[in-house]
Backbone as numpy.savetxt, mean C-alpha at the origin, in Angstrom:
# Nx Ny Nz CAx CAy CAz Cx Cy Cz
-3.26 14.56 -4.96 -2.93 14.13 -6.37 -2.73 12.57 -6.36
-3.26 11.98 -7.29 -4.23 12.42 -8.37 -5.62 12.69 -7.71
-6.44 13.33 -8.50 -7.85 13.74 -8.18 -8.47 12.63 -7.47
-8.34 11.47 -7.88 -9.09 10.34 -7.36 -8.78 10.17 -5.91
-7.71 10.59 -5.38 -7.27 10.46 -4.07 -7.83 11.54 -3.17
-8.73 12.39 -3.63 -9.13 13.55 -2.90 -9.76 13.02 -1.43
-10.29 12.00 -1.41 -10.90 11.44 -0.13 -9.80 11.32 0.81
-8.57 10.84 0.51 -7.34 10.70 1.39 -7.07 12.06 1.78
-6.96 13.18 0.98 -6.59 14.37 1.29 -7.52 14.92 2.41
-8.75 14.75 2.16 -9.92 15.27 3.07 -9.84 14.54 4.47
-9.54 13.23 4.45 -9.40 12.48 5.69 -8.15 13.01 6.42
-6.99 13.18 5.67 -5.82 13.79 6.40 -6.03 15.17 6.95
-6.72 15.97 6.19 -7.00 17.34 6.51 -7.73 17.32 7.83
-8.83 16.51 7.93 -9.59 16.39 9.14 -9.02 15.94 10.28
-8.25 14.78 10.24 -7.77 14.11 11.44 -6.31 13.71 11.26
-5.54 14.22 10.35 -4.20 13.77 10.18 -3.30 15.02 10.11
-2.35 14.89 9.31 -1.30 16.04 9.11 -0.96 16.08 7.58
-0.83 17.31 7.18 -0.35 17.58 5.76 0.92 18.31 5.96
1.99 17.82 5.33 3.25 18.46 5.40 3.86 18.77 3.98
4.32 19.82 3.71 4.94 20.34 2.52 6.05 21.33 2.71
6.93 21.32 1.83 7.90 22.54 1.84 7.41 23.73 1.08
6.10 23.59 0.49 5.58 24.51 -0.40 4.33 25.09 0.18
3.91 26.24 -0.15 2.70 26.89 0.41 1.37 26.15 0.11
0.44 26.19 0.81 -0.83 25.59 0.54 -1.43 26.17 -0.71
-1.80 25.25 -1.53 -2.43 25.56 -2.86 -1.35 25.47 -3.93
-0.10 25.16 -3.71 0.87 24.96 -4.79 0.33 23.74 -5.62
0.27 23.89 -7.00 -0.20 22.89 -7.83 0.82 21.70 -7.82
0.35 20.42 -7.98 1.14 19.22 -7.88 1.77 19.06 -9.11
2.96 19.85 -9.30 3.79 19.72 -10.55 4.80 18.51 -10.37
5.07 17.88 -11.41 5.88 16.64 -11.46 7.26 16.99 -10.83
7.84 18.12 -11.15 9.13 18.30 -10.57 9.30 18.59 -9.07
8.07 18.67 -8.44 8.03 18.73 -6.99 7.99 17.53 -6.27
7.69 16.34 -6.94 7.52 15.13 -6.40 8.74 14.53 -5.63
9.94 14.74 -6.25 11.15 14.21 -5.47 11.35 14.91 -4.03
10.94 16.17 -3.90 11.00 16.78 -2.63 10.05 16.16 -1.68
8.88 16.03 -2.23 7.82 15.35 -1.44 8.14 13.92 -1.10
8.78 13.25 -1.91 9.20 11.79 -1.64 10.26 11.81 -0.55
11.14 12.79 -0.54 12.22 12.90 0.45 11.63 13.03 1.78
10.52 13.92 1.88 9.78 14.05 3.17 9.09 12.75 3.60
8.45 12.08 2.59 7.78 10.76 2.85 8.82 9.81 3.52
9.91 9.59 2.77 11.02 8.76 3.16 11.40 9.04 4.66
11.68 10.28 4.88 12.17 10.83 6.22 11.13 10.57 7.31
9.92 10.63 7.00 8.92 10.36 8.06 8.52 8.91 8.27
8.97 8.07 7.43 8.66 6.68 7.43 9.67 5.82 7.96
9.30 4.65 8.61 10.27 3.79 9.12 10.75 2.78 7.92
9.91 2.61 6.96 10.24 1.95 5.97 9.34 2.27 4.67
9.88 1.89 3.57 9.25 2.30 2.27 8.84 1.00 1.61
7.52 0.83 1.27 6.90 -0.33 0.45 6.51 0.04 -0.86
7.31 -0.58 -1.78 6.98 -0.21 -3.28 6.11 -1.30 -3.87
4.79 -0.94 -4.19 3.87 -1.98 -4.57 4.02 -2.20 -6.14
4.27 -1.15 -6.79 4.42 -1.30 -8.38 5.25 -0.25 -8.85
6.25 -0.45 -9.66 7.21 0.50 -10.24 7.78 0.03 -11.51
7.93 0.85 -12.50 8.71 0.58 -13.64 10.16 0.85 -13.27
11.05 0.55 -14.15 12.48 0.76 -13.92 12.75 2.28 -13.79
11.95 3.22 -14.39 12.15 4.68 -14.31 11.13 5.31 -13.38
10.48 4.63 -12.53 9.49 5.12 -11.67 10.00 6.04 -10.54
9.19 7.09 -10.44 9.59 8.13 -9.28 9.61 7.38 -7.94
9.03 6.24 -7.76 9.09 5.45 -6.57 10.58 5.13 -6.18
11.29 4.95 -7.32 12.84 4.56 -7.07 13.57 5.70 -6.47
13.05 6.97 -6.81 13.63 8.13 -6.16 13.30 8.11 -4.59
12.08 7.73 -4.27 11.74 7.71 -2.82 12.59 6.54 -2.15
12.84 5.51 -2.83 13.72 4.49 -2.36 15.11 4.99 -2.04
15.77 5.66 -3.07 16.98 6.34 -2.90 17.02 7.21 -1.60
16.05 8.10 -1.47 15.92 9.03 -0.39 15.93 8.07 1.04
15.07 7.08 0.93 14.97 6.17 2.08 16.22 5.52 2.44
16.96 5.02 1.42 18.20 4.35 1.69 19.24 5.29 2.22
19.15 6.68 1.67 20.15 7.59 2.35 19.82 7.97 3.78
18.58 7.74 4.18 18.11 8.02 5.50 18.08 6.78 6.41
18.70 5.69 5.87 18.74 4.42 6.72 17.53 3.71 6.92
16.37 3.99 5.98 15.07 3.19 6.07 15.08 1.89 5.44
14.22 0.98 5.82 14.13 -0.32 5.18 13.21 -0.21 3.96
13.55 -1.08 2.94 12.87 -1.09 1.69 12.21 -2.42 1.48
10.92 -2.40 1.18 10.10 -3.55 0.89 9.59 -3.47 -0.58
9.55 -4.57 -1.20 8.90 -4.69 -2.59 7.97 -5.66 -2.78
6.78 -5.31 -3.43 5.82 -6.39 -3.69 6.05 -6.88 -5.17
6.15 -8.25 -5.28 6.43 -8.82 -6.61 5.12 -8.57 -7.50
5.26 -8.52 -8.76 4.20 -8.58 -9.71 4.44 -9.57 -10.78
3.61 -9.33 -11.91 3.78 -10.23 -12.99 5.18 -10.19 -13.62
5.83 -11.22 -14.00 7.26 -11.22 -14.36 7.40 -10.42 -15.76
6.33 -10.39 -16.58 6.40 -9.77 -17.84 5.94 -8.42 -17.78
5.54 -7.85 -16.75 4.89 -6.57 -16.63 6.05 -5.40 -16.54
5.95 -4.44 -17.45 6.86 -3.30 -17.28 6.74 -2.59 -15.88
5.43 -2.68 -15.55 5.12 -1.93 -14.22 5.75 -2.69 -13.01
6.15 -3.83 -13.18 6.64 -4.69 -12.00 8.27 -4.77 -12.11
8.86 -4.25 -13.25 10.29 -4.39 -13.38 11.05 -3.65 -12.25
10.52 -2.55 -11.80 11.28 -1.80 -10.73 11.20 -2.55 -9.44
10.01 -3.05 -9.16 9.98 -3.90 -7.78 10.79 -5.09 -7.85
10.78 -5.80 -8.98 11.75 -6.99 -9.13 13.06 -6.57 -9.03
13.55 -5.50 -9.67 14.87 -4.99 -9.56 15.36 -4.74 -8.12
14.33 -4.20 -7.37 14.58 -3.88 -5.93 14.74 -5.13 -5.15
14.07 -6.20 -5.49 14.28 -7.57 -4.74 15.60 -8.02 -5.15
16.03 -7.88 -6.38 17.46 -8.40 -6.82 18.47 -7.51 -6.02
18.19 -6.31 -5.68 19.22 -5.40 -5.19 19.22 -5.60 -3.55
18.29 -6.46 -3.10 18.33 -6.65 -1.57 17.09 -6.19 -0.83
15.99 -5.66 -1.46 14.80 -5.15 -0.75 14.23 -6.35 -0.21
13.43 -6.20 0.89 12.74 -7.33 1.33 11.41 -7.57 0.71
11.21 -8.86 0.23 9.97 -9.21 -0.43 8.80 -9.14 0.47
7.69 -8.57 0.18 6.53 -8.48 0.80 5.36 -8.78 -0.01
4.48 -9.60 0.55 3.23 -9.96 -0.32 1.97 -9.70 0.49
2.19 -9.17 1.77 1.12 -8.75 2.61 1.50 -7.71 3.57
0.50 -6.90 4.24 0.84 -6.03 5.23 1.54 -6.70 6.40
1.15 -8.00 6.63 1.67 -8.61 7.79 3.08 -8.97 7.62
3.62 -9.17 6.34 5.04 -9.29 6.14 5.88 -8.06 6.63
5.29 -6.88 6.34 5.98 -5.64 6.75 5.93 -5.58 8.19
4.80 -5.70 8.88 4.53 -5.50 10.25 5.50 -6.51 11.08
5.48 -7.79 10.61 6.32 -8.77 11.32 7.73 -8.48 11.16
8.31 -8.09 9.99 9.72 -7.90 9.76 10.16 -6.69 10.57
9.31 -5.63 10.72 9.63 -4.43 11.46 9.58 -4.63 12.99
8.98 -5.76 13.33 8.69 -6.18 14.72 7.69 -5.19 15.48
6.77 -4.76 14.64 5.65 -3.93 15.19 4.67 -4.75 15.93
4.11 -4.14 16.90 3.03 -4.83 17.76 1.88 -3.90 17.95
0.77 -4.30 17.51 -0.46 -3.46 17.47 -1.47 -4.14 18.57
-0.92 -4.79 19.44 -1.79 -5.47 20.40 -2.54 -6.63 19.94
-2.05 -7.37 18.94 -2.76 -8.48 18.56 -2.20 -8.73 17.10
-2.76 -9.73 16.36 -2.24 -9.99 15.05 -2.71 -8.93 14.14
-2.15 -8.92 12.97 -2.53 -7.88 11.94 -4.05 -8.08 11.72
-4.57 -9.27 11.64 -6.04 -9.41 11.36 -6.87 -9.04 12.62
-6.34 -9.10 13.81 -7.15 -8.81 14.89 -7.13 -7.45 15.31
-6.27 -6.52 14.82 -6.02 -5.26 15.39 -7.10 -4.24 15.04
-8.01 -4.52 14.26 -9.05 -3.48 13.88 -10.51 -4.03 14.22
-11.26 -3.37 15.03 -12.54 -3.79 15.33 -13.51 -3.26 14.32
-14.37 -4.02 13.75 -15.28 -3.67 12.69 -16.07 -2.50 13.16
-16.64 -2.58 14.36 -17.51 -1.48 14.80 -16.75 -0.14 14.96
-15.40 -0.17 15.12 -14.76 1.09 15.28 -14.14 1.62 13.92
-14.27 0.81 12.85 -13.67 1.38 11.62 -14.61 2.31 10.99
-13.97 3.29 10.32 -14.63 4.37 9.61 -15.40 3.74 8.42
-16.46 4.47 7.95 -17.01 4.04 6.70 -16.01 3.95 5.56
-15.97 2.93 4.75 -15.06 2.74 3.81 -15.56 3.59 2.57
-14.59 4.11 1.68 -15.02 4.73 0.37 -15.43 3.57 -0.48
-16.19 3.99 -1.51 -16.87 2.93 -2.39 -15.90 1.93 -3.07
-14.79 2.36 -3.51 -13.84 1.50 -4.16 -13.38 0.44 -3.12
-13.14 0.70 -1.84 -12.75 -0.25 -0.83 -13.93 -1.24 -0.55
-15.09 -0.61 -0.45 -16.18 -1.48 -0.27 -16.50 -2.43 -1.46
-16.31 -1.94 -2.72 -16.36 -2.72 -3.84 -15.51 -3.95 -3.85
-14.21 -3.80 -3.54 -13.25 -4.86 -3.56 -13.53 -5.76 -2.38
-13.82 -5.21 -1.21 -14.09 -5.99 -0.07 -15.25 -6.98 -0.31
-16.22 -6.52 -1.05 -17.49 -7.33 -1.24 -17.18 -8.58 -2.20
-16.08 -8.59 -2.87 -15.76 -9.77 -3.81 -14.70 -10.60 -3.04
-14.26 -10.26 -1.90 -13.38 -11.16 -1.12 -14.15 -12.09 -0.16
-13.94 -13.26 -0.13 -14.72 -14.30 0.65 -13.88 -14.66 1.89
-14.64 -15.19 2.83 -13.92 -15.85 4.10 -12.99 -16.99 3.77
-13.14 -17.58 2.67 -12.24 -18.69 2.30 -11.13 -18.14 1.28
-9.99 -18.58 1.30 -8.94 -18.09 0.34 -9.21 -18.11 -1.06
-8.92 -17.02 -1.77 -9.00 -16.92 -3.27 -7.73 -16.37 -3.80
-7.41 -16.79 -4.97 -6.07 -16.28 -5.52 -6.27 -14.79 -5.84
-5.13 -14.08 -5.64 -4.90 -12.63 -6.03 -5.36 -12.34 -7.48
-4.99 -13.26 -8.41 -5.26 -13.00 -9.82 -6.83 -13.05 -10.09
-7.42 -14.13 -9.43 -8.93 -14.14 -9.53 -9.71 -12.80 -9.09
-9.24 -12.44 -7.86 -9.86 -11.24 -7.34 -9.51 -9.96 -8.15
-8.31 -9.88 -8.76 -7.93 -8.81 -9.52 -8.86 -8.86 -10.83
-9.02 -10.05 -11.36 -9.89 -9.99 -12.56 -11.31 -9.62 -12.17
-11.81 -10.17 -11.10 -13.17 -9.85 -10.69 -13.47 -8.44 -10.41
-12.33 -7.76 -9.83 -12.49 -6.34 -9.50 -12.64 -5.35 -10.71
-11.96 -5.68 -11.87 -12.06 -4.86 -12.92 -11.06 -3.75 -12.83
-10.16 -3.65 -11.78 -9.37 -2.60 -11.59 -7.90 -2.97 -12.36
-7.27 -1.94 -12.41 -5.77 -2.22 -12.89 -5.07 -2.80 -11.75
-3.99 -3.51 -11.95 -3.13 -4.19 -10.95 -2.69 -3.15 -9.85
-2.29 -1.90 -10.31 -1.77 -0.99 -9.42 -2.86 -0.46 -8.40
-4.04 -0.17 -8.92 -5.07 0.35 -8.29 -5.65 -0.88 -7.16
-5.69 -2.13 -7.81 -6.08 -3.24 -6.88 -5.09 -3.47 -5.67
-3.82 -3.44 -6.11 -2.88 -3.64 -4.95 -2.94 -2.43 -3.98
-3.21 -1.31 -4.40 -3.31 -0.10 -3.46 -4.50 -0.34 -2.51
-5.63 -0.76 -3.20 -6.87 -1.06 -2.32 -6.78 -2.13 -1.45
-6.06 -3.14 -1.95 -5.88 -4.45 -1.10 -4.97 -4.14 0.09
-3.92 -3.26 -0.22 -3.04 -2.88 0.94 -3.80 -2.14 2.05
-4.77 -1.23 1.62 -5.54 -0.51 2.48 -6.41 -1.30 3.38
-7.03 -2.37 2.58 -7.92 -3.19 3.45 -7.11 -4.16 4.42
-5.89 -4.43 3.98 -4.97 -5.21 4.88 -4.64 -4.40 6.15
-4.29 -3.16 5.86 -3.85 -2.31 6.97 -5.13 -1.94 7.95
-6.29 -1.97 7.34 -7.50 -1.79 8.05 -7.92 -3.16 8.91
-7.12 -4.24 8.58 -7.44 -5.51 9.23 -8.66 -6.17 8.65
-9.15 -5.78 7.45 -10.29 -6.61 6.97 -10.03 -7.54 6.09
-8.87 -7.82 5.40 -8.54 -8.75 4.60 -7.07 -9.33 5.01
-6.86 -10.52 4.66 -5.47 -11.10 4.94 -4.97 -11.89 3.75
-3.71 -11.78 3.47 -3.09 -12.50 2.42 -2.19 -13.66 3.06
-2.39 -14.84 2.55 -1.85 -16.12 3.29 -0.90 -16.58 2.20
0.18 -17.54 2.50 1.06 -18.16 1.57 0.35 -18.56 0.21
1.00 -18.25 -0.72 0.48 -18.67 -2.00 -0.28 -17.59 -2.66
-0.24 -16.33 -2.06 -0.87 -15.18 -2.52 -2.45 -15.35 -2.53
-2.86 -16.03 -1.53 -4.22 -16.29 -1.36 -4.90 -15.25 -0.41
-5.99 -14.75 -0.82 -6.53 -13.66 0.02 -7.96 -14.06 0.56
-8.27 -13.58 1.82 -9.51 -13.80 2.41 -9.87 -12.80 3.42
-11.12 -12.65 3.75 -11.59 -11.61 4.76 -11.27 -12.09 6.05
-11.09 -11.16 7.02 -10.73 -11.54 8.35 -12.23 -11.59 9.07
-12.29 -11.85 10.31 -13.59 -11.74 11.04 -14.11 -10.27 10.88
-13.35 -9.36 11.01 -13.72 -7.90 10.98 -14.21 -7.54 9.54
-13.64 -8.24 8.52 -13.97 -7.86 7.23 -15.22 -8.69 6.61
-15.67 -9.68 7.32 -16.67 -10.62 6.83 -17.94 -9.75 6.60
-18.66 -10.27 5.48 -19.69 -9.61 4.77 -20.88 -9.59 5.84
């Protein structure tokens, strides 16, 4: 859920793990999300909130994470966006500011045998879904502003940030100071 994430479901079903307190086939009802979010927080070392309004369900996940002693990261957004009010509030409350996957990796002291941009070999990466390929195709080897890429992508800010985070975690793009984004060697066209 949502239906657009069915490729993630299939990927997890094939080579990952699906966990729920409810039987397989239970519809994704909104009132079940807090229980799901509690499980997510419990399985995570940290929670990264990319976009959230002040009444977002993501803040329920943050509450569960705090109760379980997890670290909280928040990605800043446009100052006048309702969808960024929750992340800005989290930063004001003490969440760690994150503008790239490397910020989270470095803060948590994780080591993947190289830098975040070196950790994935292009020849070993799985085929990307079309939306990831589309965004990767507009990112250049030289730094470009996040806003320019967001505009060129035609996506909503939330979807763009989600795709960008996935590309960063795959080691295909990197965000540098000033919110500038470029491809890595692995992500070059």
